[in-house]
C-alpha positions in Angstrom: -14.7 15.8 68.0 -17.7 13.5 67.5 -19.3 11.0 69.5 -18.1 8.4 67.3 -14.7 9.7 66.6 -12.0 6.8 66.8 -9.6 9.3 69.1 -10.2 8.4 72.3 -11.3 11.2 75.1 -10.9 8.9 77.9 -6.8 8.6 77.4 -7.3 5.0 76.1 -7.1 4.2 73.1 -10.0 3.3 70.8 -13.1 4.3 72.2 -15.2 3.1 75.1 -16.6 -0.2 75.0 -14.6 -1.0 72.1 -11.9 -4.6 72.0 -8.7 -3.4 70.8 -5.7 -5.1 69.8 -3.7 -5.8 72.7 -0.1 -4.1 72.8 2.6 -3.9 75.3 1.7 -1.8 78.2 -1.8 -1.1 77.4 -1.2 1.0 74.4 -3.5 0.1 71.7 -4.0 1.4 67.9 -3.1 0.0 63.2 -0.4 0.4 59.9 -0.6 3.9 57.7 -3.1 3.1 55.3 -2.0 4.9 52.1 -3.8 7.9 51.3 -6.3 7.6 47.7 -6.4 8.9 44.0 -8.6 10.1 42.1 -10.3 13.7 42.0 -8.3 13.5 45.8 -4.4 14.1 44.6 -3.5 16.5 47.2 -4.7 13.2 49.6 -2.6 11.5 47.7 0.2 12.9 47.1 0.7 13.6 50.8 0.2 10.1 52.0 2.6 9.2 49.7 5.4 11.6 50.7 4.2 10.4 54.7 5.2 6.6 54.0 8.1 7.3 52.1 10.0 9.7 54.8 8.8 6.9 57.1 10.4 4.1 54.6 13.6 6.2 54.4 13.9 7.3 58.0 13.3 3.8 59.6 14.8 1.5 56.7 18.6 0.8 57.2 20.6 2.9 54.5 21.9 0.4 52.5 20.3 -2.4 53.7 20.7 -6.1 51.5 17.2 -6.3 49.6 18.5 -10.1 49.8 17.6 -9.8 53.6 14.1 -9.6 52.8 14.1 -12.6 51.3 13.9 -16.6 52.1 15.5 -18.1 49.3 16.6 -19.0 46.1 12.9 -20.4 45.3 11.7 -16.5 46.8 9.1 -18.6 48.7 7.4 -17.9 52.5 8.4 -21.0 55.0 6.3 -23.0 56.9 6.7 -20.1 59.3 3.8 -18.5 57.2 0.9 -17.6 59.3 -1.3 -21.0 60.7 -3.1 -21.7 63.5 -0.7 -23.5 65.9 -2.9 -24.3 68.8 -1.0 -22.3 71.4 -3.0 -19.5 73.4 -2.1 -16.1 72.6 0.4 -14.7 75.3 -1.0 -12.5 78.3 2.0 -10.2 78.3 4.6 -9.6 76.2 4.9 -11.7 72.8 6.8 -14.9 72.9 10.5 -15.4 72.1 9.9 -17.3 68.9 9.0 -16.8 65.2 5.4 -16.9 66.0 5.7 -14.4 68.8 7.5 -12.0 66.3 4.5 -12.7 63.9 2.3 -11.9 66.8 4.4 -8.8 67.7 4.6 -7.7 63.9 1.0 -7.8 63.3 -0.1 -6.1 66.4 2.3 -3.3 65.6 1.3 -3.1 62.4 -2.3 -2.3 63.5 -1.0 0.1 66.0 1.1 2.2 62.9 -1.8 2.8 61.2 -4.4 3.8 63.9 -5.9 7.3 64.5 -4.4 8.2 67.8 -1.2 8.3 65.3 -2.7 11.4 64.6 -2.5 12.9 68.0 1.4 13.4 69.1 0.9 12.5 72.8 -0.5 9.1 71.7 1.5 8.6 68.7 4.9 8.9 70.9 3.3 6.4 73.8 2.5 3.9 71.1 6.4 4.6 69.4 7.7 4.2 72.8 5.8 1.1 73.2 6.9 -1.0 70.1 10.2 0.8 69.2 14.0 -0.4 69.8 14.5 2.2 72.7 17.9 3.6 70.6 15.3 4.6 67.7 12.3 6.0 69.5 13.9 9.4 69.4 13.9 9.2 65.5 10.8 7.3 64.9 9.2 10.4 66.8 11.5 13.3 64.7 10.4 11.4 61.5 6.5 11.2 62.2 6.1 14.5 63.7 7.6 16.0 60.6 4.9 13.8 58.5 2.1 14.7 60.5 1.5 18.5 60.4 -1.3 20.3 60.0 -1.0 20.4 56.2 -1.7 16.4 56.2 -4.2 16.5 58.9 -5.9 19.0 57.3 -5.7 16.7 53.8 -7.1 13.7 54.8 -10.4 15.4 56.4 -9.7 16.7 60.1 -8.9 19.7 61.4 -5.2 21.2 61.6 -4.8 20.2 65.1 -5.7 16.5 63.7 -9.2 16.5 65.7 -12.1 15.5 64.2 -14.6 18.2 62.7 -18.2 18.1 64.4 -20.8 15.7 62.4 -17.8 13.6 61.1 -16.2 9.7 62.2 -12.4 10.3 61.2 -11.5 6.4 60.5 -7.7 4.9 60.4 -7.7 1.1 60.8 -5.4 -1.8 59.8 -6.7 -5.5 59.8 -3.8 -8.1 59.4 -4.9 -10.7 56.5 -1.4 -12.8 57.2 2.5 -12.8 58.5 5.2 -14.8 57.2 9.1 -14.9 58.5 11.4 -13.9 55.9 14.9 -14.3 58.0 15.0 -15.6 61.2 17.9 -16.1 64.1 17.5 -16.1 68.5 16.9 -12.3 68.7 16.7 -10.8 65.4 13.4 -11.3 63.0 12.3 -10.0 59.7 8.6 -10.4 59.5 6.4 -8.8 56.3 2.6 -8.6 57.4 -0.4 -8.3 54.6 -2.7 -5.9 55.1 -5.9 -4.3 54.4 -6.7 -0.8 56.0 -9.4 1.6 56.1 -8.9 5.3 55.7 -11.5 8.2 55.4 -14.1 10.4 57.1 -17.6 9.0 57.7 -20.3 11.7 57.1 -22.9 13.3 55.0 -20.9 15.6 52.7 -17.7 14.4 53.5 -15.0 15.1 50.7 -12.9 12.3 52.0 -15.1 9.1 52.1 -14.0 5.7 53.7 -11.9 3.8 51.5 -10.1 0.4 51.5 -6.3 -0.3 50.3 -4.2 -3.2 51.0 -0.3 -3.1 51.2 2.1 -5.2 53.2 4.2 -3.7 55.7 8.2 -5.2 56.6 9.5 -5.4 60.1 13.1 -6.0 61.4 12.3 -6.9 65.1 14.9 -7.3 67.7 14.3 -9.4 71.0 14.7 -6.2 73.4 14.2 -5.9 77.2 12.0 -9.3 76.8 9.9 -8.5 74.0 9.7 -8.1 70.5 10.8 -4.4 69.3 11.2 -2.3 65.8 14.2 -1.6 64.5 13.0 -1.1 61.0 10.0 -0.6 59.0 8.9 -0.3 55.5 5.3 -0.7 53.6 4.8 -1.6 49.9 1.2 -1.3 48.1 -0.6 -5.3 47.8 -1.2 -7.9 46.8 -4.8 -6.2 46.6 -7.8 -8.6 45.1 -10.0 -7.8 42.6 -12.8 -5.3 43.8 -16.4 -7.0 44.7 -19.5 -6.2 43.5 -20.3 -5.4 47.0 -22.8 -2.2 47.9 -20.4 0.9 48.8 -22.0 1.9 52.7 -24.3 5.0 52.9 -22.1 7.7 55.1 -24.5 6.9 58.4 -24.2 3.5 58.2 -19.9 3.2 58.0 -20.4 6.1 60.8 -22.3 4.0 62.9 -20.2 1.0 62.1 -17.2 2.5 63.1 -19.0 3.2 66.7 -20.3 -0.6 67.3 -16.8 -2.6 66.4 -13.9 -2.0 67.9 -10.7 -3.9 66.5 -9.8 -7.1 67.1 -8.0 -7.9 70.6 -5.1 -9.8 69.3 -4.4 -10.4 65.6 -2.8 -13.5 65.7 
């Protein structure tokens, strides 16, 4: 792996010298970016397959679409994501709609990480976020979805490490939560995303791109925090592109090595 190489060599997550989003127990990480077009379809085609045997596996069968919903009117509540004036929590997320926004958000960011790529971390974060009676299928579901066939797709090597010369980068930034059903110990929450997925480096075949989707959450209050019981991602609502500069390889490379992710998202 490279210097710069988001996995981290320490058995942290992130990187050294980098903030991180803060999760339960220390572990750190962000939501599956989807995988791009283009003259990529292999890339593609894969990342699709990877969210939707994660939308099947951890969606329940048969679930109300209703339940994802506020309303006759369709539209977020005033639980929508606003500054409130009340300090992020120091450990655990609190047991209230904007702790399970909190939660939701910081999961989401852990989801889509790197270190999702590498088994040992991928199961520490799962064991971290999950409803303990699902951990054991989360884990079944992802290691199925990441083999060496999709690590090999995206950029890295079979064994999902990073090849030498080359920044593999996986991160989700939250844009916004809202509550779509609500009760004591049982929370829907859909969080709006935009991720970054790609290898930083001259030649690379897989370049750095952005997509935005919005992931769904069914948390439960479990063991006093916020856990998954359920999770699903759409593509969107994505804004029209920029006429911004697309980065020279170097420069996203050496990005990716100065700023770490943000050490609480909400």
């Amino acid at each position: 792996m490279s210097p710069g190489d988001e996995h981290d060599t320490s058995g942290g997550y992130g990187g050294s010298g980098q903030t991180r989003t803060r999760m339960p127990d220390d572990v750190y990480g962000g939501a599956r970016p989807r995988a791009r077009s283009s003259s990529r379809s292999l890339v593609t085609v894969v990342g699709v397959v990877v969210l939707l045997i994660a939308a099947i596996a951890f969606a329940n069968r048969g679930e109300d679409d209703s339940a994802s919903k506020t309303g006759p009117s369709d539209k977020p509540e005033v639980a929508s994501t606003a500054a409130s004036g009340t300090k992020p929590v120091t450990a655990g997320f609190a047991h209230d709609a904007q702790g399970a926004q909190s939660a939701a958000a910081n999961y989401a960011v852990a989801l889509g990480s790197a270190e999702m790529f590498d088994k040992a971390k991928r199961n520490a974060i799962l064991q971290a976020i999950i409803t303990p009676s699902r951990v054991s299928q989360f884990e079944a579901t992802l290691d199925k979805a990441y083999t060496p066939a999709f690590n090999k797709a995206v950029g890295l090597n079979e064994d999902g490490s990073t090849p030498n010369g080359y920044t593999f980068v996986s991160r989700t930034s939250p844009i916004g939560t809202k509550t779509t059903r609500s009760s004591a110990d049982d929370t829907t929450v859909e969080v709006w995303c935009s991720g970054l997925l790609g290898l930083a480096g001259e030649n690379s075949t897989n370049p750095v791109t952005s997509t935005w989707f919005t992931i769904t959450m069914q948390l439960q209050w479990t063991d006093g925090d916020w856990k998954i019981v359920t999770h699903s991602q759409k593509d969107g609502p994505a804004p029209v592109p920029g006429d911004d500069r697309a980065s020279s390889a170097d420069e996203m490379a050496k990005a990716v090595e100065e700023y770490g992710g943000f050490t609480y998202a909400r």
